[in-house]
CSV table of C-alpha atoms in Angstrom, one decimal:
chain,number,residue,atom,x,y,z
A,1,MET,CA,-19.0,79.8,-86.9
A,2,ALA,CA,-16.2,82.3,-86.8
A,3,SER,CA,-18.9,84.7,-85.9
A,4,SER,CA,-19.4,82.2,-82.7
A,5,ALA,CA,-16.5,81.1,-82.2
A,6,ASP,CA,-16.2,84.7,-81.7
A,7,ALA,CA,-18.8,85.6,-79.7
A,8,LEU,CA,-17.9,82.7,-77.3
A,9,HIS,CA,-14.0,84.3,-77.1
A,10,LYS,CA,-15.3,87.0,-75.9
A,11,LEU,CA,-17.9,86.0,-73.7
A,12,GLN,CA,-14.3,83.7,-71.6
A,13,ASP,CA,-12.3,86.4,-71.9
A,14,TYR,CA,-14.8,88.4,-69.6
A,15,VAL,CA,-15.5,85.7,-67.2
A,16,ARG,CA,-11.6,86.1,-66.8
A,17,ARG,CA,-11.3,89.7,-66.8
A,18,SER,CA,-14.6,89.3,-63.7
A,19,LYS,CA,-13.1,86.7,-61.6
A,20,ASP,CA,-10.1,89.6,-61.7
A,21,THR,CA,-12.7,92.3,-59.8
A,22,ASP,CA,-14.3,92.2,-56.4
A,23,ASN,CA,-18.0,92.1,-57.9
A,24,ALA,CA,-19.4,90.9,-54.6
A,25,ILE,CA,-21.9,92.1,-52.3
A,26,PRO,CA,-19.5,94.0,-50.2
A,27,SER,CA,-20.4,94.2,-46.0
A,28,PRO,CA,-22.5,96.4,-44.7
A,29,GLY,CA,-18.9,98.9,-44.2
A,30,ASN,CA,-18.9,99.8,-47.9
A,31,ASN,CA,-22.7,100.7,-48.4
A,32,SER,CA,-20.9,104.0,-49.8
A,33,VAL,CA,-18.8,102.2,-52.1
A,34,HIS,CA,-21.8,99.3,-53.1
A,35,ALA,CA,-24.4,102.4,-53.8
A,36,ALA,CA,-21.7,103.7,-55.6
A,37,GLN,CA,-21.7,100.8,-57.4
A,38,LEU,CA,-25.4,100.7,-57.5
A,39,GLU,CA,-25.4,103.7,-59.3
A,40,ALA,CA,-23.2,103.2,-62.0
A,41,ALA,CA,-24.5,100.0,-63.2
A,42,PHE,CA,-28.4,101.8,-63.8
A,43,GLU,CA,-27.0,104.3,-65.8
A,44,GLU,CA,-24.7,102.0,-67.6
A,45,LEU,CA,-28.0,100.1,-68.3
A,46,SER,CA,-30.0,102.9,-68.6
A,47,LEU,CA,-27.9,104.3,-71.4
A,48,GLN,CA,-28.1,100.6,-72.9
A,49,ILE,CA,-32.4,100.5,-72.7
A,50,ASP,CA,-31.8,104.6,-75.0
A,51,ILE,CA,-29.6,102.9,-77.3
A,52,GLU,CA,-31.2,99.3,-78.4
A,53,ARG,CA,-35.0,101.7,-77.9
A,54,LYS,CA,-33.2,103.9,-80.5
A,55,ALA,CA,-32.3,100.7,-82.5
A,56,LEU,CA,-35.9,99.8,-82.6
A,57,GLU,CA,-37.2,103.2,-83.7
A,58,GLN,CA,-34.6,103.2,-86.3
A,59,LEU,CA,-35.4,100.0,-87.3
A,60,GLN,CA,-39.3,100.6,-87.2
A,61,ALA,CA,-39.0,103.7,-89.2
A,62,ASP,CA,-36.8,101.8,-91.9
A,63,ILE,CA,-39.6,99.1,-92.5
A,64,GLY,CA,-42.4,101.4,-92.7
A,65,ASP,CA,-45.3,99.6,-92.8
A,66,SER,CA,-44.3,96.5,-93.0
A,67,SER,CA,-45.4,94.1,-90.1
A,68,ILE,CA,-43.9,91.8,-89.4
A,69,ASN,CA,-46.1,90.5,-86.3
A,70,GLU,CA,-48.6,88.6,-88.9
A,71,PRO,CA,-47.3,86.3,-91.8
A,72,SER,CA,-48.6,88.0,-94.9
A,73,THR,CA,-51.2,86.2,-97.1
A,74,ASP,CA,-49.6,88.0,-99.9
A,75,PRO,CA,-46.1,85.7,-101.2
A,76,GLN,CA,-44.2,89.0,-102.5
A,77,LYS,CA,-44.2,90.6,-98.9
A,78,ARG,CA,-44.3,87.3,-96.9
A,79,LEU,CA,-40.7,86.7,-98.3
A,80,GLU,CA,-40.3,90.9,-97.7
A,81,GLN,CA,-40.9,89.6,-93.8
A,82,LEU,CA,-38.3,86.6,-94.4
A,83,HIS,CA,-36.0,88.4,-95.1
A,84,ILE,CA,-35.7,91.3,-92.9
A,85,ILE,CA,-35.8,88.0,-90.1
A,86,LYS,CA,-32.7,87.1,-91.7
A,87,ALA,CA,-31.1,90.0,-91.4
A,88,ALA,CA,-32.3,90.5,-88.0
A,89,TYR,CA,-30.7,87.0,-86.9
A,90,THR,CA,-28.0,87.7,-88.6
A,91,ASN,CA,-26.9,91.1,-87.2
A,92,LEU,CA,-27.7,90.1,-83.6
A,93,THR,CA,-25.5,86.6,-84.0
A,94,GLN,CA,-22.2,89.2,-85.5
A,95,ALA,CA,-22.6,91.3,-83.1
A,96,ALA,CA,-20.4,91.5,-79.8
A,97,PRO,CA,-22.8,90.3,-76.7
A,98,ILE,CA,-23.8,93.4,-74.2
A,99,LEU,CA,-22.6,92.3,-70.9
A,100,PRO,CA,-21.9,94.6,-68.0
A,101,SER,CA,-18.8,96.0,-66.8
A,102,PRO,CA,-16.4,93.3,-64.9
A,103,ASP,CA,-16.2,95.7,-62.3
A,104,SER,CA,-20.1,95.9,-61.9
A,105,PRO,CA,-22.0,94.3,-59.2
A,106,LEU,CA,-25.3,93.5,-61.2
A,107,PRO,CA,-23.8,89.9,-61.7
A,108,ALA,CA,-23.7,89.2,-58.7
A,109,LEU,CA,-27.2,90.3,-58.0
A,110,LEU,CA,-28.1,88.5,-60.9
A,111,ALA,CA,-26.8,85.2,-59.2
A,112,LEU,CA,-28.4,86.1,-55.6
A,113,ARG,CA,-31.5,87.0,-57.2
A,114,ASN,CA,-31.7,83.7,-58.6
A,115,THR,CA,-30.3,82.1,-55.3
A,116,HIS,CA,-33.1,83.5,-54.3
A,117,LYS,CA,-35.6,82.0,-56.3
A,118,VAL,CA,-34.0,78.8,-56.7
A,119,PHE,CA,-33.8,78.5,-52.8
A,120,ALA,CA,-37.8,79.7,-52.6
A,121,GLU,CA,-38.6,76.7,-55.0
A,122,SER,CA,-36.9,74.2,-53.4
A,123,LYS,CA,-38.0,75.2,-50.0
A,124,ASP,CA,-41.7,74.6,-51.5
A,125,SER,CA,-40.8,71.4,-53.6
A,126,ALA,CA,-39.7,69.8,-49.9
A,127,LEU,CA,-43.4,70.6,-48.6
A,128,ILE,CA,-44.6,68.9,-50.9
A,129,ILE,CA,-42.2,66.2,-50.8
A,130,HIS,CA,-42.4,65.2,-47.6
A,131,GLU,CA,-46.6,65.2,-47.6
A,132,LYS,CA,-45.7,62.9,-50.3
A,133,LEU,CA,-43.4,60.8,-47.9
A,134,LEU,CA,-46.3,61.0,-45.7
A,135,GLU,CA,-49.1,60.0,-47.6
A,136,ALA,CA,-46.9,56.9,-49.2
A,137,ARG,CA,-45.6,55.6,-45.6
A,138,LYS,CA,-49.2,55.8,-44.7
A,139,HIS,CA,-50.0,53.8,-48.0
A,140,LEU,CA,-46.8,51.3,-46.8
A,141,ALA,CA,-48.2,50.9,-43.1
A,142,GLN,CA,-51.8,50.0,-44.6
A,143,GLU,CA,-49.8,47.8,-47.5
A,144,GLN,CA,-48.3,46.2,-44.6
A,145,ALA,CA,-51.6,45.5,-42.5
A,146,ASP,CA,-53.1,43.9,-45.2
A,147,LEU,CA,-50.1,42.0,-45.8
A,148,HIS,CA,-50.0,40.5,-42.9
A,149,ASP,CA,-54.1,39.8,-42.6
A,150,ALA,CA,-53.2,37.7,-45.1
A,151,GLN,CA,-50.5,36.2,-44.2
A,152,LEU,CA,-52.2,34.9,-41.5
A,153,ILE,CA,-54.8,33.7,-44.0
A,154,THR,CA,-52.8,31.3,-45.6
A,155,ALA,CA,-51.4,30.7,-42.7
A,156,ALA,CA,-54.8,29.7,-41.1
A,157,LEU,CA,-55.6,27.9,-44.4
A,158,GLN,CA,-52.5,26.1,-45.2
A,159,ASP,CA,-53.4,24.6,-41.6
A,160,ARG,CA,-56.7,23.6,-41.9
A,161,ILE,CA,-55.6,22.2,-45.5
A,162,ALA,CA,-53.0,20.2,-43.5
A,163,ARG,CA,-55.7,18.7,-40.7
A,164,LEU,CA,-58.1,18.0,-43.4
A,165,THR,CA,-55.4,15.7,-45.4
A,166,ILE,CA,-55.1,14.0,-42.1
A,167,LYS,CA,-58.4,13.0,-41.9
A,168,VAL,CA,-58.9,12.1,-44.4
A,169,GLN,CA,-56.0,9.9,-45.2
A,170,GLU,CA,-56.8,8.1,-41.6
A,171,LYS,CA,-60.8,7.5,-43.4
A,172,LEU,CA,-59.0,6.3,-46.4
A,173,LYS,CA,-56.8,3.5,-43.5
A,174,GLU,CA,-60.0,2.6,-41.9
A,175,ASN,CA,-62.2,-0.1,-42.9
A,176,PRO,CA,-65.2,0.7,-44.1
A,177,GLU,CA,-67.2,-1.2,-40.8
A,178,GLU,CA,-65.2,0.8,-38.4
A,179,ALA,CA,-66.2,3.5,-41.0
A,180,ALA,CA,-70.0,2.9,-40.4
A,181,ARG,CA,-69.8,2.0,-36.4
A,182,ALA,CA,-68.2,5.6,-35.9
A,183,LEU,CA,-70.4,7.1,-38.1
A,184,ILE,CA,-73.5,5.8,-36.5
A,185,ALA,CA,-72.2,5.7,-32.9
A,186,ALA,CA,-71.4,9.7,-32.8
A,187,GLN,CA,-75.0,10.0,-34.8
A,188,GLU,CA,-76.4,8.3,-31.7
A,189,GLN,CA,-74.3,10.2,-29.5
A,190,ARG,CA,-75.2,13.2,-30.5
A,191,MET,CA,-79.4,12.3,-30.7
A,192,GLN,CA,-78.8,11.6,-27.6
A,193,HIS,CA,-77.6,15.7,-26.9
A,194,LEU,CA,-80.1,16.8,-29.3
A,195,LYS,CA,-83.0,14.9,-26.6
A,196,GLU,CA,-81.5,16.2,-24.0
A,197,GLU,CA,-81.6,19.8,-24.3
A,198,THR,CA,-85.1,19.5,-26.4
A,199,ARG,CA,-85.8,17.8,-22.5
A,200,LYS,CA,-83.6,21.4,-20.8
A,201,LEU,CA,-86.1,24.0,-23.1
A,202,VAL,CA,-89.3,22.3,-22.5
A,203,LYS,CA,-88.4,21.9,-18.9
A,204,GLY,CA,-87.7,26.0,-19.3
A,205,LEU,CA,-90.9,26.9,-21.1
A,206,ALA,CA,-93.3,25.0,-19.0
A,207,ARG,CA,-91.2,27.2,-15.8
A,208,PHE,CA,-91.8,29.7,-18.2
A,209,ILE,CA,-95.1,29.6,-19.1
A,210,LYS,CA,-96.2,28.7,-15.4
A,211,SER,CA,-94.2,31.4,-13.4
A,212,HIS,CA,-94.4,34.3,-16.3
A,213,LEU,CA,-96.7,33.4,-19.3
A,214,ALA,CA,-99.8,32.2,-17.8
A,215,ALA,CA,-101.8,34.9,-16.4
A,216,LEU,CA,-100.9,36.9,-19.2
A,217,LEU,CA,-102.4,34.7,-21.1
A,218,ALA,CA,-105.0,34.7,-18.3
A,219,THR,CA,-105.3,38.1,-18.8
A,220,GLU,CA,-106.0,38.3,-22.0
A,221,GLU,CA,-109.0,35.1,-21.8
A,222,LEU,CA,-110.9,37.6,-19.7
A,223,GLY,CA,-110.8,40.6,-21.9
A,224,GLY,CA,-107.6,42.3,-20.4
A,225,PRO,CA,-105.0,44.0,-22.0
A,226,VAL,CA,-103.0,41.7,-24.4
A,227,VAL,CA,-100.0,39.8,-23.4
A,228,GLY,CA,-97.3,42.6,-22.9
A,229,ASP,CA,-99.1,45.3,-22.6
A,230,LEU,CA,-99.8,44.4,-18.1
A,231,LEU,CA,-96.3,42.9,-17.4
A,232,ASP,CA,-97.9,43.0,-13.8
A,233,VAL,CA,-101.2,40.4,-12.7
A,234,SER,CA,-102.2,39.3,-9.7
A,235,ASP,CA,-104.6,36.1,-8.7
A,236,GLU,CA,-106.7,39.0,-7.2
A,237,MET,CA,-107.0,41.0,-11.0
A,238,LEU,CA,-108.0,37.6,-12.8
A,239,ALA,CA,-110.6,36.8,-9.9
A,240,ALA,CA,-112.6,40.3,-10.4
A,241,GLY,CA,-112.0,40.2,-14.3
A,242,PHE,CA,-111.9,42.5,-16.4
A,243,SER,CA,-114.4,46.0,-17.7
A,244,PRO,CA,-115.2,45.3,-21.4
A,245,ARG,CA,-112.2,49.0,-21.6
A,246,GLY,CA,-109.6,46.3,-20.7
A,247,TYR,CA,-109.9,47.4,-17.1
A,248,ALA,CA,-109.4,45.4,-14.2
A,249,LYS,CA,-112.6,45.0,-11.6
A,250,LYS,CA,-112.3,46.3,-8.4
A,251,PRO,CA,-113.2,42.5,-6.1
A,252,LYS,CA,-116.5,42.1,-4.7
A,253,ALA,CA,-117.6,40.8,-0.9
A,254,GLN,CA,-119.5,37.6,-1.4
A,255,LYS,CA,-117.0,35.1,-1.8
A,256,SER,CA,-119.8,32.9,-2.7
A,257,GLU,CA,-121.3,34.6,-5.3
A,258,VAL,CA,-118.0,35.2,-7.0
A,259,ASP,CA,-117.0,32.2,-7.1
A,260,ILE,CA,-119.6,31.0,-9.2
A,261,LYS,CA,-119.1,33.0,-11.5
A,262,ARG,CA,-115.6,32.9,-11.4
A,263,GLN,CA,-116.4,29.4,-12.3
A,264,ASN,CA,-118.9,29.3,-15.2
A,265,ARG,CA,-116.2,32.1,-16.2
A,266,ILE,CA,-113.8,29.6,-16.6
A,267,ASN,CA,-115.8,26.8,-17.7
A,268,GLN,CA,-117.3,28.9,-20.5
A,269,ILE,CA,-114.0,30.1,-21.6
A,270,TRP,CA,-111.6,26.7,-20.6
A,271,GLY,CA,-113.9,24.6,-20.7
A,272,PRO,CA,-115.0,22.4,-17.9
A,273,GLN,CA,-112.0,22.2,-15.3
A,274,GLU,CA,-111.3,18.7,-12.6
A,275,GLY,CA,-111.1,19.8,-8.5
A,276,ALA,CA,-112.9,22.8,-7.1
A,277,ILE,CA,-111.8,26.5,-7.9
A,278,GLY,CA,-109.0,28.4,-5.9
A,279,GLU,CA,-106.7,31.1,-6.4
A,280,GLY,CA,-104.9,31.0,-10.0
A,281,HIS,CA,-107.4,28.3,-10.9
A,282,GLU,CA,-107.4,31.0,-14.2
A,283,ARG,CA,-103.3,31.3,-14.7
A,284,GLU,CA,-103.8,27.3,-14.2
A,285,ALA,CA,-106.6,26.6,-16.6
A,286,ALA,CA,-104.1,29.5,-19.5
A,287,ALA,CA,-100.9,27.7,-18.6
A,288,ALA,CA,-102.3,23.9,-19.4
A,289,GLU,CA,-104.0,25.4,-22.4
A,290,MET,CA,-100.5,26.8,-23.4
A,291,ARG,CA,-98.7,23.8,-23.3
A,292,SER,CA,-101.0,21.2,-24.2
A,293,LEU,CA,-100.6,23.3,-27.8
A,294,THR,CA,-96.7,24.1,-28.0
A,295,GLU,CA,-96.8,19.9,-27.2
A,296,ASP,CA,-99.4,19.3,-30.0
A,297,LEU,CA,-97.5,21.9,-32.3
A,298,LEU,CA,-94.3,20.1,-31.5
A,299,ASN,CA,-95.1,16.9,-32.1
A,300,VAL,CA,-96.6,17.0,-35.6
A,301,ALA,CA,-93.8,19.0,-36.7
A,302,ALA,CA,-91.6,15.7,-35.0
A,303,GLU,CA,-93.6,13.2,-36.5
A,304,GLU,CA,-95.4,14.1,-39.6
A,305,GLY,CA,-92.6,17.2,-40.5
A,306,THR,CA,-92.1,21.7,-40.1
A,307,GLY,CA,-95.8,21.7,-43.2
A,308,ALA,CA,-97.9,20.3,-40.5
A,309,TYR,CA,-100.9,21.7,-38.9
A,310,VAL,CA,-102.6,21.2,-36.0
A,311,THR,CA,-106.5,22.2,-36.2
A,312,LEU,CA,-107.2,24.7,-33.4
A,313,THR,CA,-110.2,24.1,-31.4
A,314,ARG,CA,-110.4,28.3,-30.3
A,315,ASP,CA,-109.0,31.5,-31.5
A,316,SER,CA,-107.2,31.2,-28.2
A,317,ALA,CA,-105.0,33.6,-26.1
A,318,ALA,CA,-102.0,31.6,-26.5
A,319,ALA,CA,-102.7,31.1,-30.4
A,320,ARG,CA,-102.5,34.8,-31.3
A,321,PHE,CA,-99.3,34.9,-28.9
A,322,LEU,CA,-97.2,32.7,-30.4
A,323,ILE,CA,-98.2,34.2,-33.8
A,324,ARG,CA,-97.2,37.4,-32.7
A,325,ALA,CA,-94.1,36.0,-31.6
A,326,LYS,CA,-93.3,34.8,-34.9
A,327,VAL,CA,-93.0,31.0,-33.4
A,328,ALA,CA,-96.2,29.8,-35.7
A,329,GLN,CA,-98.1,31.0,-38.2
A,330,PHE,CA,-101.5,30.5,-39.7
A,331,HIS,CA,-102.9,28.2,-42.6
A,332,PRO,CA,-103.2,30.8,-45.7
A,333,ARG,CA,-107.1,29.9,-46.3
A,334,ASP,CA,-107.7,28.3,-42.8
A,335,ALA,CA,-107.9,30.0,-39.5
A,336,ARG,CA,-108.2,27.1,-38.1
A,337,LYS,CA,-105.0,26.0,-38.5
A,338,LEU,CA,-101.4,26.5,-36.9
A,339,ARG,CA,-98.8,25.2,-37.5
A,340,LEU,CA,-94.4,25.8,-36.0
A,341,ILE,CA,-92.3,28.4,-38.6
A,342,ASP,CA,-89.7,26.9,-40.0
A,343,PHE,CA,-86.5,28.3,-38.1
A,344,GLY,CA,-83.7,27.4,-41.3
A,345,ARG,CA,-86.3,29.4,-44.4
A,346,GLU,CA,-87.2,33.0,-44.1
A,347,LEU,CA,-90.3,34.0,-42.0
A,348,ASP,CA,-93.6,34.1,-43.3
A,349,ASP,CA,-95.4,37.3,-42.7
């Protein structure tokens, strides 16, 4: 304890003596003085290194072959190693600390080096902290946005719950007979709305069949391209017919002969038609067949359910078009039967 107190007393005395000496880094005007101080400090350190080197060599000579770098497995040698280590620590503890002279610039240089090191580390730490701060702000903004969304959802749910609660309370206060009448009236109103919408859709479908689809269906029935491959079809093309390869034929000059062949072809495909042959008769026959097929499908679905089938009299272009459009499907085991697809379920392939 006495040796430790003595060493501490010497350090405090060195600090007091150093305060009385100007050992700071000199200004540019005192370069010569500073250089001399540095040279003296260098010589002092070199001398101290030589002294320590000689002491180390003397210690190694005294130790001889006894190495303390690695613990020995021999108990006797291990004990000798411990005695040597103890003696070394005792000498270091009792020896006076090695300090530079009070007027040496070494303390100021060491302080400057440590200050520069601390400044560089602080600068690096500031950059790291800045990046972390940006990341934290970004995360905070995301969390605030999520919180805002959650608050909006909560408010909407609370409003919905409040409105449903009011409706439930109003229904509980209603007379059962009045509630039943209101429900029947709402159902009737809904049915009337559905009927009006259905009527509009049927009229729209009829207009689409007459203006666009009928000519394409007639083209496919006459051996031409399937519906969708040829969009511009004229009555002259339907009257002339199509080749076995699906190309439109050139119109012939003798109208009477053409009318006879045309009537026979219409009767063969669509059956006997009422009235005389006129322009666009194939179109009208195809439109009538398409309307009849869709009406049969809708009536059967309305009366017997979506699983009910319609029996086809022949393989028509209208039926094939409904199949390709995923509007209807054939019976799994009978291709002569057709039904509408229930759009409330998955489409059958």
